[in-house]
Each structure stands twice: as structure tokens, then as C-alpha cells.
Short mmCIF file of C-alpha atoms (C1' of nucleotides) in Angstrom, two decimals:
data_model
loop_
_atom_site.label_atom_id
_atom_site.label_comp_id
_atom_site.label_asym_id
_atom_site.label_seq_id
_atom_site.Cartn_x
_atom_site.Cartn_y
_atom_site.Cartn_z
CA UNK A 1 -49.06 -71.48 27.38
CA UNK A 2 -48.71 -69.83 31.05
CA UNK A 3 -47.24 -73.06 32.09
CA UNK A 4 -44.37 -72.80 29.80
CA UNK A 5 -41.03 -72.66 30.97
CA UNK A 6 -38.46 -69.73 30.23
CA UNK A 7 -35.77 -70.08 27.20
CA UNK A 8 -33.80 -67.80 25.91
CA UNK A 9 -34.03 -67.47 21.94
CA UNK A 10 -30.67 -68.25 20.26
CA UNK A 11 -29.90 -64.28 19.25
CA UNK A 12 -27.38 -64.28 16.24
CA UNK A 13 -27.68 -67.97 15.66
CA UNK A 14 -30.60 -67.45 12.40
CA UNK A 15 -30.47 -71.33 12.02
CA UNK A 16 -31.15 -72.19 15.56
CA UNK A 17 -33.34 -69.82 16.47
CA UNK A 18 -35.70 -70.30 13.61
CA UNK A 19 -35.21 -74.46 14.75
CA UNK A 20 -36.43 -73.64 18.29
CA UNK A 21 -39.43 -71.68 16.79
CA UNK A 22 -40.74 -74.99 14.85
CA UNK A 23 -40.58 -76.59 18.05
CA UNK A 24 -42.26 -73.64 19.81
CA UNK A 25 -45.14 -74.06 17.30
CA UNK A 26 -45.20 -77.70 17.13
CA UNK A 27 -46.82 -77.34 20.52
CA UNK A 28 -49.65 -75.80 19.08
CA UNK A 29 -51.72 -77.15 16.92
CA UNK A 30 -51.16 -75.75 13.81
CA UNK A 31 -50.62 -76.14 10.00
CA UNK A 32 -47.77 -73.90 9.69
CA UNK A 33 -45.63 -73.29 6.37
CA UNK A 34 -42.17 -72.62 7.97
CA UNK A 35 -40.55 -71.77 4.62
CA UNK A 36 -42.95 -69.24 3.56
CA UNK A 37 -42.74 -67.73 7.00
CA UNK A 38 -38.84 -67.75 7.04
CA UNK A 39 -38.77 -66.07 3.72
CA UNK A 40 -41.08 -63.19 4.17
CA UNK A 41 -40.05 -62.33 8.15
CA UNK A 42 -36.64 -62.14 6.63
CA UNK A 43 -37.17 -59.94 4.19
CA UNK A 44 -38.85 -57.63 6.57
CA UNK A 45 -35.44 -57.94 8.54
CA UNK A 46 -33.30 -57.56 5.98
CA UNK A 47 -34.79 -54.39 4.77
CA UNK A 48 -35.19 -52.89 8.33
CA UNK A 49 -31.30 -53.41 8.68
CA UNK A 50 -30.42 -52.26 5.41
CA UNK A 51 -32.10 -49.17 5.68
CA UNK A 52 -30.85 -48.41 9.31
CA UNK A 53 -27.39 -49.19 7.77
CA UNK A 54 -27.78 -47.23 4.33
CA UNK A 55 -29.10 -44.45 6.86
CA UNK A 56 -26.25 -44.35 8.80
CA UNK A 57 -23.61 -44.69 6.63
CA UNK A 58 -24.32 -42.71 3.60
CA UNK A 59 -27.85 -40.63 4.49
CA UNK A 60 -27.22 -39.33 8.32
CA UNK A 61 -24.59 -36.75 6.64
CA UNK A 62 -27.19 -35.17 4.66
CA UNK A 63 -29.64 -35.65 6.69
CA UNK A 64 -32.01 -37.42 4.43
CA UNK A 65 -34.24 -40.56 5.38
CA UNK A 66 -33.96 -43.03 2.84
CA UNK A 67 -37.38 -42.32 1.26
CA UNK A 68 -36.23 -38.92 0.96
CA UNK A 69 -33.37 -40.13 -1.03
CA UNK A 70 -35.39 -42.70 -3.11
CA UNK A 71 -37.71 -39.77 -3.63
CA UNK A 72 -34.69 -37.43 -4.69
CA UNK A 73 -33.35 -40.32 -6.91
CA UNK A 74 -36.66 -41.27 -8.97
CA UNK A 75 -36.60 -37.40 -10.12
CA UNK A 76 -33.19 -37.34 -10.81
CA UNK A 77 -33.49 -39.94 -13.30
CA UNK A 78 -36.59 -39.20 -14.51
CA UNK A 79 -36.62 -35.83 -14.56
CA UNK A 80 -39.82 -33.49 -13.69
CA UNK A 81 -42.73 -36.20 -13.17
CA UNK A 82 -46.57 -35.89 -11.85
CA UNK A 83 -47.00 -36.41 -8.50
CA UNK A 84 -48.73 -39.84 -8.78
CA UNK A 85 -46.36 -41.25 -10.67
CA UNK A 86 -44.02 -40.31 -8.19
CA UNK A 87 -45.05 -41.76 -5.50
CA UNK A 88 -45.55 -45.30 -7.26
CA UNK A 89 -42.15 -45.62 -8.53
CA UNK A 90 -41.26 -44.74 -4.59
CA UNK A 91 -43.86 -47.14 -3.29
CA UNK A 92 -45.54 -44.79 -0.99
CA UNK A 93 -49.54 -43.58 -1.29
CA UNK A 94 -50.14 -40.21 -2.27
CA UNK A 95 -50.27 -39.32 1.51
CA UNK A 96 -47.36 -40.53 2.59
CA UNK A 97 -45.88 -38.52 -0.27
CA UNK A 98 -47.17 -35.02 0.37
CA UNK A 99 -45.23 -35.35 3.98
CA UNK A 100 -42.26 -36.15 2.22
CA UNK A 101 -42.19 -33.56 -0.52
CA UNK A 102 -43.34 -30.79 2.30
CA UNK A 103 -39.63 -31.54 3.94
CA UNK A 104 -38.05 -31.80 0.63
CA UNK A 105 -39.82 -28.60 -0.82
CA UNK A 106 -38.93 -26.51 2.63
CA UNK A 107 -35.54 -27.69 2.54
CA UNK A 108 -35.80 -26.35 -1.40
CA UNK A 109 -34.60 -29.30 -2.99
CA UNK A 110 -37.88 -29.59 -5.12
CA UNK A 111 -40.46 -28.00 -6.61
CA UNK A 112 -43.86 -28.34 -7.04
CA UNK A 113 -45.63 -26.51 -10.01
CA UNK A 114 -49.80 -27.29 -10.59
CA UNK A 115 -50.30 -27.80 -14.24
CA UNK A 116 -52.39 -25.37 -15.96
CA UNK A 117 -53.97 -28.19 -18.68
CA UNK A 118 -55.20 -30.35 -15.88
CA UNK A 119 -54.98 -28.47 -12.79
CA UNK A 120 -55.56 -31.75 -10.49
CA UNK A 121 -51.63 -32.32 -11.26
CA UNK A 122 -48.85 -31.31 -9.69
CA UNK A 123 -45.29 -31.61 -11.23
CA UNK A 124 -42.89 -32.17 -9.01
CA UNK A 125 -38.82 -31.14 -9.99
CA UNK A 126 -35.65 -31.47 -8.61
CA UNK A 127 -33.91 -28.00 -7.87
CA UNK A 128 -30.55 -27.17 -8.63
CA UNK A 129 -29.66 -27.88 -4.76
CA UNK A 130 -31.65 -30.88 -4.79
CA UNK A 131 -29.05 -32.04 -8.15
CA UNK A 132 -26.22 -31.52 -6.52
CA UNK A 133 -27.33 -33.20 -3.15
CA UNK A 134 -28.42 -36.59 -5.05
CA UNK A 135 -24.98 -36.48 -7.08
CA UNK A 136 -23.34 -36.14 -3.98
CA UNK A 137 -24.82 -38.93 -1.70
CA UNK A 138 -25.76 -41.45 -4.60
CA UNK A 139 -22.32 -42.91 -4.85
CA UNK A 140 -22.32 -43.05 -0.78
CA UNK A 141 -25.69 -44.70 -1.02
CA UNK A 142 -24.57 -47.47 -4.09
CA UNK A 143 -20.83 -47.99 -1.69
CA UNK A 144 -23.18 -48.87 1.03
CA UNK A 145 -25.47 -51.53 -1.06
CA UNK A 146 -22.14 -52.65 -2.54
CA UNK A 147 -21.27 -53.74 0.86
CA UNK A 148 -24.36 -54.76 1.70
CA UNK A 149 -24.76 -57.04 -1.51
CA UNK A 150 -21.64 -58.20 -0.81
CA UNK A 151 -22.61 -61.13 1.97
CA UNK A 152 -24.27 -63.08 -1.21
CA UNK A 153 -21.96 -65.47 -3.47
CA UNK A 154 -22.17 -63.73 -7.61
CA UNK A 155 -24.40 -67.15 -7.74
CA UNK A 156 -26.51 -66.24 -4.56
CA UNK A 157 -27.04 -62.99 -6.31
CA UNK A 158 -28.48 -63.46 -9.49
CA UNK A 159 -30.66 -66.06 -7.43
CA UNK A 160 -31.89 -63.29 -5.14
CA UNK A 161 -32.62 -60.47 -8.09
CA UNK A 162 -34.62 -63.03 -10.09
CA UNK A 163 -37.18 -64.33 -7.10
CA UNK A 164 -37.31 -60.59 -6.24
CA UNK A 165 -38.60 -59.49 -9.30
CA UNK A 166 -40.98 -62.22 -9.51
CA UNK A 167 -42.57 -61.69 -6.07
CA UNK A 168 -42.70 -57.75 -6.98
CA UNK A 169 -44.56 -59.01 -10.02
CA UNK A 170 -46.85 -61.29 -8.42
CA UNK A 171 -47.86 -58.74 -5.22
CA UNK A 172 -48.45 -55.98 -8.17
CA UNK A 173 -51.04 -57.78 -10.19
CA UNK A 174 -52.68 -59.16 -7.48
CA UNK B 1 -29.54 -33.17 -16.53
CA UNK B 2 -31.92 -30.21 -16.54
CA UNK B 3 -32.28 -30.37 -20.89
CA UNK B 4 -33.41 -34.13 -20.10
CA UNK B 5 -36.64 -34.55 -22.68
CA UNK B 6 -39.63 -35.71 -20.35
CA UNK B 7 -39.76 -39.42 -20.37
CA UNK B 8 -42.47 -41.73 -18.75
CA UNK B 9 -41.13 -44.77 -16.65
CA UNK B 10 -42.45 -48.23 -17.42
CA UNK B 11 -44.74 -48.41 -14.62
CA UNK B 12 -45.53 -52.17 -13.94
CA UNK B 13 -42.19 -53.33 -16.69
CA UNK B 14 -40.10 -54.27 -13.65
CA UNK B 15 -37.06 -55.44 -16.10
CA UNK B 16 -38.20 -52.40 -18.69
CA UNK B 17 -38.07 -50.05 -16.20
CA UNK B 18 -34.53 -51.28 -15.20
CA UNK B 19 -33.33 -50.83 -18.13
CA UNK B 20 -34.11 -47.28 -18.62
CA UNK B 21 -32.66 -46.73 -15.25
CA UNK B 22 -29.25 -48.10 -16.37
CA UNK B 23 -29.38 -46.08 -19.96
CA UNK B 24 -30.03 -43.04 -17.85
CA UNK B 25 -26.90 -43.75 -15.27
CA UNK B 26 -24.86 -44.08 -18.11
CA UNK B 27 -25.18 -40.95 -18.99
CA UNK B 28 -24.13 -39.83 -15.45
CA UNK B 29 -20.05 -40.32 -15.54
CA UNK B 30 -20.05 -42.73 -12.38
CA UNK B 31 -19.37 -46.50 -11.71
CA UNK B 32 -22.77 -47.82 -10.45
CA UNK B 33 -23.05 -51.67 -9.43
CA UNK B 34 -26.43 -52.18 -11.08
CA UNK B 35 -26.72 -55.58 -9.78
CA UNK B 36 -26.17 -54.24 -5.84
CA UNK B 37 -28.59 -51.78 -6.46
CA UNK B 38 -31.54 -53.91 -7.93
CA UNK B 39 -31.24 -56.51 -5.35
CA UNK B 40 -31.65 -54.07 -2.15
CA UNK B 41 -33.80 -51.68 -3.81
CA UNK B 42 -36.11 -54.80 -4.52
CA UNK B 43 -36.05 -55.77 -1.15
CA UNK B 44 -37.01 -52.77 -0.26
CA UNK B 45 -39.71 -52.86 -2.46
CA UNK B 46 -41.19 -56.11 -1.18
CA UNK B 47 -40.80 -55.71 2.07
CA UNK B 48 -43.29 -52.42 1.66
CA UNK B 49 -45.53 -54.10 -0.44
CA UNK B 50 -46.16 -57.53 1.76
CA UNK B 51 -46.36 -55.48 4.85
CA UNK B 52 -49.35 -53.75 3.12
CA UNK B 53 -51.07 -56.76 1.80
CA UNK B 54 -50.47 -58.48 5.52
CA UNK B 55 -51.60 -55.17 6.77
CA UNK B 56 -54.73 -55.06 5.15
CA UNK B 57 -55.71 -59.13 4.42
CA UNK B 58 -54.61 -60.33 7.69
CA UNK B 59 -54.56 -57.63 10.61
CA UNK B 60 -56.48 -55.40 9.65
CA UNK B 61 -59.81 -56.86 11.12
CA UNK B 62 -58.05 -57.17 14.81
CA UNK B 63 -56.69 -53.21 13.71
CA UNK B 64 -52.80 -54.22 14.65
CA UNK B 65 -49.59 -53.02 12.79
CA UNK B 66 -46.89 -55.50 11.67
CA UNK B 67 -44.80 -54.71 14.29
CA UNK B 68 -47.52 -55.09 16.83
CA UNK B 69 -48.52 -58.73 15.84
CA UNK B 70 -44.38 -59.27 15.46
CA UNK B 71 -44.52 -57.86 18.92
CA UNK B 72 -46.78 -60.09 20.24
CA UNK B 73 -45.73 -63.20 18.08
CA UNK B 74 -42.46 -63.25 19.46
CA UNK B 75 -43.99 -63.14 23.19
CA UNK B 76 -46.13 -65.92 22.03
CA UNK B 77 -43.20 -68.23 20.97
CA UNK B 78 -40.51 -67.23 23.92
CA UNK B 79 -43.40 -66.34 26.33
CA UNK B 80 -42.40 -64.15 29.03
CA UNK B 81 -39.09 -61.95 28.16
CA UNK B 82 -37.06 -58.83 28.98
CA UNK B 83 -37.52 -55.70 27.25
CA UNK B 84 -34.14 -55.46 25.29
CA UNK B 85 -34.64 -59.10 24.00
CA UNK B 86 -37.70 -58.60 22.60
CA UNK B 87 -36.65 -55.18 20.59
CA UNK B 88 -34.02 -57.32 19.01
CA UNK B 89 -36.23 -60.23 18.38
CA UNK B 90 -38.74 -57.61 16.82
CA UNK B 91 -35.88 -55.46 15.05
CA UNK B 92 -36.92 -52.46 16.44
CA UNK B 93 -35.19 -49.90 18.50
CA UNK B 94 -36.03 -49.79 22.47
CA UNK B 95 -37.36 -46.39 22.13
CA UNK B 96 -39.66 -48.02 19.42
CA UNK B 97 -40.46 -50.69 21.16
CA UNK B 98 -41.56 -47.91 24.33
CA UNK B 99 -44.21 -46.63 22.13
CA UNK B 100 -45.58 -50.27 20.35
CA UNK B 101 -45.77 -51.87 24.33
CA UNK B 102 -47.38 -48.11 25.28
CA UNK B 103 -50.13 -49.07 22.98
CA UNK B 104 -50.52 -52.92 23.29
CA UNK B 105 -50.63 -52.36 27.08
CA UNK B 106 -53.34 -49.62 26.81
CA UNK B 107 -55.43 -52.24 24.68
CA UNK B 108 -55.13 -55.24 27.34
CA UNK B 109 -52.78 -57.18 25.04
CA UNK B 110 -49.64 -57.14 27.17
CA UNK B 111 -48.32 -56.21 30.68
CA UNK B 112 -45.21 -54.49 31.79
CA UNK B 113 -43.95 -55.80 35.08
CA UNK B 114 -40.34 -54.84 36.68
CA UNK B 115 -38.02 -56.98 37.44
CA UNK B 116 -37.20 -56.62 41.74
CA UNK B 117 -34.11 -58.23 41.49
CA UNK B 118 -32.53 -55.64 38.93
CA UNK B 119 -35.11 -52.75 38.93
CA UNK B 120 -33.68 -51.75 35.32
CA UNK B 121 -35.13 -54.44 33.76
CA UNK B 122 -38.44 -54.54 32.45
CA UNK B 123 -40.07 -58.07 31.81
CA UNK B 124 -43.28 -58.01 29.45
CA UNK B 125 -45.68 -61.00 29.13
CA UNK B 126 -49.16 -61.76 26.85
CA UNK B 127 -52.06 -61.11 28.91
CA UNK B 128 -55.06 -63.72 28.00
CA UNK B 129 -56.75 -61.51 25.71
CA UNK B 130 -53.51 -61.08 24.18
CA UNK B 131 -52.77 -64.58 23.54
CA UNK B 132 -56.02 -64.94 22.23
CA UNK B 133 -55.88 -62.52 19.23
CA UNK B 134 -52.21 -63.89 18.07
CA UNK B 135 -53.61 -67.16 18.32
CA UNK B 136 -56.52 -66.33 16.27
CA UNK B 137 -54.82 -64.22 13.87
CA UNK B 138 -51.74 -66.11 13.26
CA UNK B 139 -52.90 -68.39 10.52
CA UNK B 140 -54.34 -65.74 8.39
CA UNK B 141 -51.22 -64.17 8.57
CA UNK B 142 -48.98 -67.25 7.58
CA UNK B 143 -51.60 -67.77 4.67
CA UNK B 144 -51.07 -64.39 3.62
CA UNK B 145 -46.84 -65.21 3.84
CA UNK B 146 -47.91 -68.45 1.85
CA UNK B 147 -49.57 -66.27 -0.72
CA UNK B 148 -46.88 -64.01 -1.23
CA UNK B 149 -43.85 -66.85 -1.14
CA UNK B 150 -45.96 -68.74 -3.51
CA UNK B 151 -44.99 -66.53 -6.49
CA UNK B 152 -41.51 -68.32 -6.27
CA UNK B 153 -40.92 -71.71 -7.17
CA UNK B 154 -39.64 -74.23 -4.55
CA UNK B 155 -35.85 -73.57 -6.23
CA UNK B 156 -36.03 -70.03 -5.86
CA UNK B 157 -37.83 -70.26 -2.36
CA UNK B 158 -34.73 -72.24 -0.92
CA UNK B 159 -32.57 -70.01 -2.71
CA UNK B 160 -34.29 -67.11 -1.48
CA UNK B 161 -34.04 -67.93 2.16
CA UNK B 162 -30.35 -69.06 1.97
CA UNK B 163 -29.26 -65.68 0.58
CA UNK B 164 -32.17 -64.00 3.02
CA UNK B 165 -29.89 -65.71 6.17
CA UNK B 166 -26.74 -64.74 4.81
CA UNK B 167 -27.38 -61.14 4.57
CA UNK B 168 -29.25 -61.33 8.22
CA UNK B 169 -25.61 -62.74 9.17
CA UNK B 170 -23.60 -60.91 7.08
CA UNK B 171 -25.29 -57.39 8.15
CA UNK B 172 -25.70 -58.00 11.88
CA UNK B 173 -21.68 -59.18 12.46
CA UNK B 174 -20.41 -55.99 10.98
"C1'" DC C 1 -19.57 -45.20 52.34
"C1'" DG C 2 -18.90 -42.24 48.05
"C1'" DC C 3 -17.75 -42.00 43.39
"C1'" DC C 4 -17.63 -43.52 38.81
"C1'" DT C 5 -18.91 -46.28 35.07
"C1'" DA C 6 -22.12 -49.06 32.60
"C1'" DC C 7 -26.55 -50.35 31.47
"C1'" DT C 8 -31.93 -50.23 31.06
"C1'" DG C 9 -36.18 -48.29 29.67
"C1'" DT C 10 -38.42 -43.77 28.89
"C1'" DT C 11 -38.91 -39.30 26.83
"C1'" DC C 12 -38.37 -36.15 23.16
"C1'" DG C 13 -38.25 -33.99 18.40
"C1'" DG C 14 -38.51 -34.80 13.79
"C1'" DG C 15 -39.78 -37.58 10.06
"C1'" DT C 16 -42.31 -41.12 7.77
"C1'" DC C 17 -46.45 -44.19 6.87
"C1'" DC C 18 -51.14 -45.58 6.25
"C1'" DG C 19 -56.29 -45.36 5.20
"C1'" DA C 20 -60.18 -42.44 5.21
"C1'" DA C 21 -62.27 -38.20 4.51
"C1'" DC C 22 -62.14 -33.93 2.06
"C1'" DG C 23 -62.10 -30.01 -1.54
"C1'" DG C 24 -61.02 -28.92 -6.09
"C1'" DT C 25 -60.93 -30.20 -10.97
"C1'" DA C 26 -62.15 -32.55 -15.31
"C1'" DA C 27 -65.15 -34.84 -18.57
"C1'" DG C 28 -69.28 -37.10 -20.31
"C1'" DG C 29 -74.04 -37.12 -20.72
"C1'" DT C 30 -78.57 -34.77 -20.79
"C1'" DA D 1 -75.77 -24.99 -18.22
"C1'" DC D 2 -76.39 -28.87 -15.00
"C1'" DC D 3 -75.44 -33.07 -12.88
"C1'" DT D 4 -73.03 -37.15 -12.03
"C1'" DT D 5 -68.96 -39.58 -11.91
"C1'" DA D 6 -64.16 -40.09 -11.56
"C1'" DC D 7 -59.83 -38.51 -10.41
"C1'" DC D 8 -55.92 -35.75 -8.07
"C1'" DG D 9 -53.42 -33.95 -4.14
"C1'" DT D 10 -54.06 -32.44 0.64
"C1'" DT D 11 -55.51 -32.96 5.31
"C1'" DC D 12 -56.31 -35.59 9.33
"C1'" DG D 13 -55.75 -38.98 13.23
"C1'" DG D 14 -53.21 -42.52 14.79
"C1'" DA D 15 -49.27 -45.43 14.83
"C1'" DC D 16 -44.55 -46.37 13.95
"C1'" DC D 17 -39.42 -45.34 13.75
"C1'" DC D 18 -35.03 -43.48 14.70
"C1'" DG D 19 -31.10 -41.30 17.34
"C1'" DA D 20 -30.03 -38.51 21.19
"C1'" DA D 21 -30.71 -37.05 25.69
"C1'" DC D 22 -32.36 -38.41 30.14
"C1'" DA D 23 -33.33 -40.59 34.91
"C1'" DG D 24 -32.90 -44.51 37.53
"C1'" DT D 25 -30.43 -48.67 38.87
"C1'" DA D 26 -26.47 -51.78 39.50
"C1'" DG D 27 -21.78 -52.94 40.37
"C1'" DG D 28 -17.24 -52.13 40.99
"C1'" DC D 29 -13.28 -49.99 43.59
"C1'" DG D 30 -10.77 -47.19 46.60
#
DNA sequence: CGCCTACTGTTCGGGTCCGAACGGTAAGGT
DNA sequence: ACCTTACCGTTCGGACCCGAACAGTAGGCG
């Protein structure tokens, strides 16, 4: 491992870099499933540089992060929804999603209102401000996945939104 | 929008619950590319959700992040490597990368050293104990990527990582 | 040499992100 | 009423994550 001698990884060339890493790991030795790994590592880069982008482009001018804006989005759709509900339709835990609704709530573009039937809930509402911002940057933020959809063939697409939805299915039930 | 009757979202119905998204667009007068929009927002949605499962089934015993063992990984595979290199092999900024090397070097796993030649470089190596843990923990994480590929079939696998590459080409020329 | 430009890694502020622990609430049983 | 159990949102500590600002280094170029 020490003894190895330097090589520079083929940076922008996906097909020969991921070629050089099966012969990296050939040298161990290892049972590795290269297709499985290719799929999930470039997932994880995929979203990482869709978000940056969709951040950039459409979010920076509002300054919102883009679970702010998924958070924004879920309750303009839905309307007024219980906090738990909330935060698995934006696939955060509950923690994760009291940070986000303090910024959102002291920026005043929700609401938070404990129900008096079951007062372990909290309903959470967009406010008028909060409307007007997700009208505003949700046809920025569809542009920008537009564009970013746009690299796949009509063919490559379909193909894409149907294993998606069946690896989203298989990681919730399991 | 703010007479909306409450309406619950079909939590777990991924195609159910896009449906109702697109009957509730409609009534929003915009031109929204549904299929754009499922494809990243799914992507999005996986991404989070392996992470997790890695998180917890496969790194959580050695207590690293994802980006820590991708840190590490990729100084397994290239060994030795500058600084910048290795934030884009990771996908992370370099001020992100400051803080994941900040805590890998305060736990023994890597080393910093500076390059004498050009003093602006940084180059960062595994230590021992470093190599190690990503040699130890590497197959339980590529069993946990099996796991989570294996809720495609071998068509949609192939299709998944052609599309996967084109969008990793298509977002990181423009 | 002195200046200017470009480039590298670090620092900084603000915002997620997680799991675990916590306090408050509800509901069923006794 | 009391107790036990289960559930909800918040708090907490620690770790990412980004863009912008910064200090240090290198390499021209007159």
C-alpha cells in the first residue's frame, strides 16, 4: 500500500477513472460489486451537484438552502400540516426540522401553532410572505431541474424515474 | 391557496403521492415539467436515505460520516494526493474538506504534510491506523451499496448508471 | 529587486444534519 | 386518581457544508 506509486486519477473522464479504480482494487483482495458501487457513489454525486447548482442558480437570490425550499414547497402544496408529517415528506428527522423551521419562522415565512386537541402537535403554515416567496422561486427552481434533466435522452428519463422510485420503495420498507 | 381544505399526503404511495402533487400544480396557473421534477427530487431523496442506512449499517460502529470514509476511500485508491484533488474526488468544497481532514487528523487517520517545493500545496496521506479502518470497513459498506442497488433489476441497474454518468458529465461541463 | 496577478489551504459565519437525551402530553389499565 | 407506556417536538453535542474573505506562496514582467 505505502509502496505504491503516485497516479493521478483521470478528473472529468467518469469512464476512466472509475476503470483505474477496478484496477486499484484488484490489488486487494476483495469481492467487490463495481456496479452497485458505481450506482450509489453516483447518486451521492449527482445530488451534491444538483443541489450546489439548484442553490446557485435559483435559491442564492432568496437566500434559501434547498431544504428550506423543499420545506416551503411541501406546505405550499399541502397546505397547513403537523410537524411530523412534515418533516417525512422533506426527508429530514424531527431534529433536523426544528433548525429549519426556527430560520423559516424568524424570517416569518411560517407559522407554528400547538394544537389544542392534542397538544404534542404542532401545525406548521405557510405565511402570506412565505406564499409569495415559494411562487416566486418555484419556477426558478423547476428552470433549473429542467436543465438539469436535460443531459438524459426522453428514453434515459423514464429509465431513471422508474429505478428511482423503486429504490425509494425498497430503502422505505426496509 | 389559503381556502385549500386540509388534505393528508399519501405517505409511503410514492406514485399516489405524485399524483396529488400534479392535481395540486394544476391548480397553480404555471408550466411545471413534472417529469424534471420527479427525477431530481428522487435523487435527492435517495441519496438522503442510503447515506443514512450506510450511515448507520456500515460506519456507524467505526463512528465515521460518509464523507469521512469517501475521504479516506479515495486516499486509499490514489494513495498519497494534494489537497485540491482530493476535494474534487470527494465532491466537497476545500473549505469542507479543511474541517473533514481537521477531524480525521485529530483521530490518527490521516496526516497533513506540505509540499517544500510549492509551500501552497498541501499533500495528505493514510496513516496505518487509517488504512486499517477503510480496509476493514470497506466491505460492509459495498454490501450495504449491494443492498440498496439490489432493489433494481440488472436492466434498470445498467440503465441507472448510464443516465447516473451522463448527468455527472452533463452537470460538471457546464 | 519590486509589483502585480494567480493560486492554495485556512478561517469565518450561517445553516443544515444526525442520533440521543429530555420534558411535556395523551391514553389505557388498575 | 395513579401509573405505565407511547408519542411529539425541542434541545444538545458534534460533524458537515457552503460561499466569501483571508494570509501565504509562486511566478511573471518591467
Amino acid at each position: 500500500m505505502s509502496a505504491r506509486p503516485p497516479h493521478q486519477p483521470h478528473l472529468g473522464d467518469l469512464i476512466g477513472a472509475e476503470r483505474d479504480i477496478v484496477a486499484r482494487l484488484a490489488e486487494v483482495d476483495l469481492d467487490v460489486d463495481y456496479d452497485a458501487l458505481a450506482v450509489v457513489s453516483n447518486i451521492f454525486r449527482v445530488a451534491a451537484m444538483a443541489r450546489r447548482r439548484i442553490e446557485q442558480v435559483a435559491l442564492a437570490p432568496e437566500r434559501l438552502s434547498w431544504t428550506a425550499f423543499t420545506t416551503l414547497w411541501v406546505l405550499w402544496i399541502w397546505g397547513e400540516m403537523e410537524s411530523r408529517h412534515l418533516a417525512a415528506e422533506a426527508n429530514v428527522t424531527k431534529g433536523t426540522l426544528t433548525g429549519v423551521l426556527d430560520t423559516l419562522e424568524g424570517r416569518g415565512l411560517i407559522t407554528r401553532r400547538r394544537r389544542t386537541s392534542d397538544r404534542r402537535l404542532v401545525m406548521v403554515a405557510l405565511t402570506d410572505e412565505g406564499a409569495e416567496v415559494i411562487a416566486r422561486v418555484f419556477p426558478n427552481v423547476n428552470a433549473t431541474e429542467v436543465e438539469v434533466a436535460g443531459h438524459l435522452s426522453s428514453r434515459q428519463r423514464r429509465a431513471m424515474a422508474g429505478g428511482l422510485r423503486a429504490m425509494v420503495r425498497g430503502l422505505a420498507e426496509s
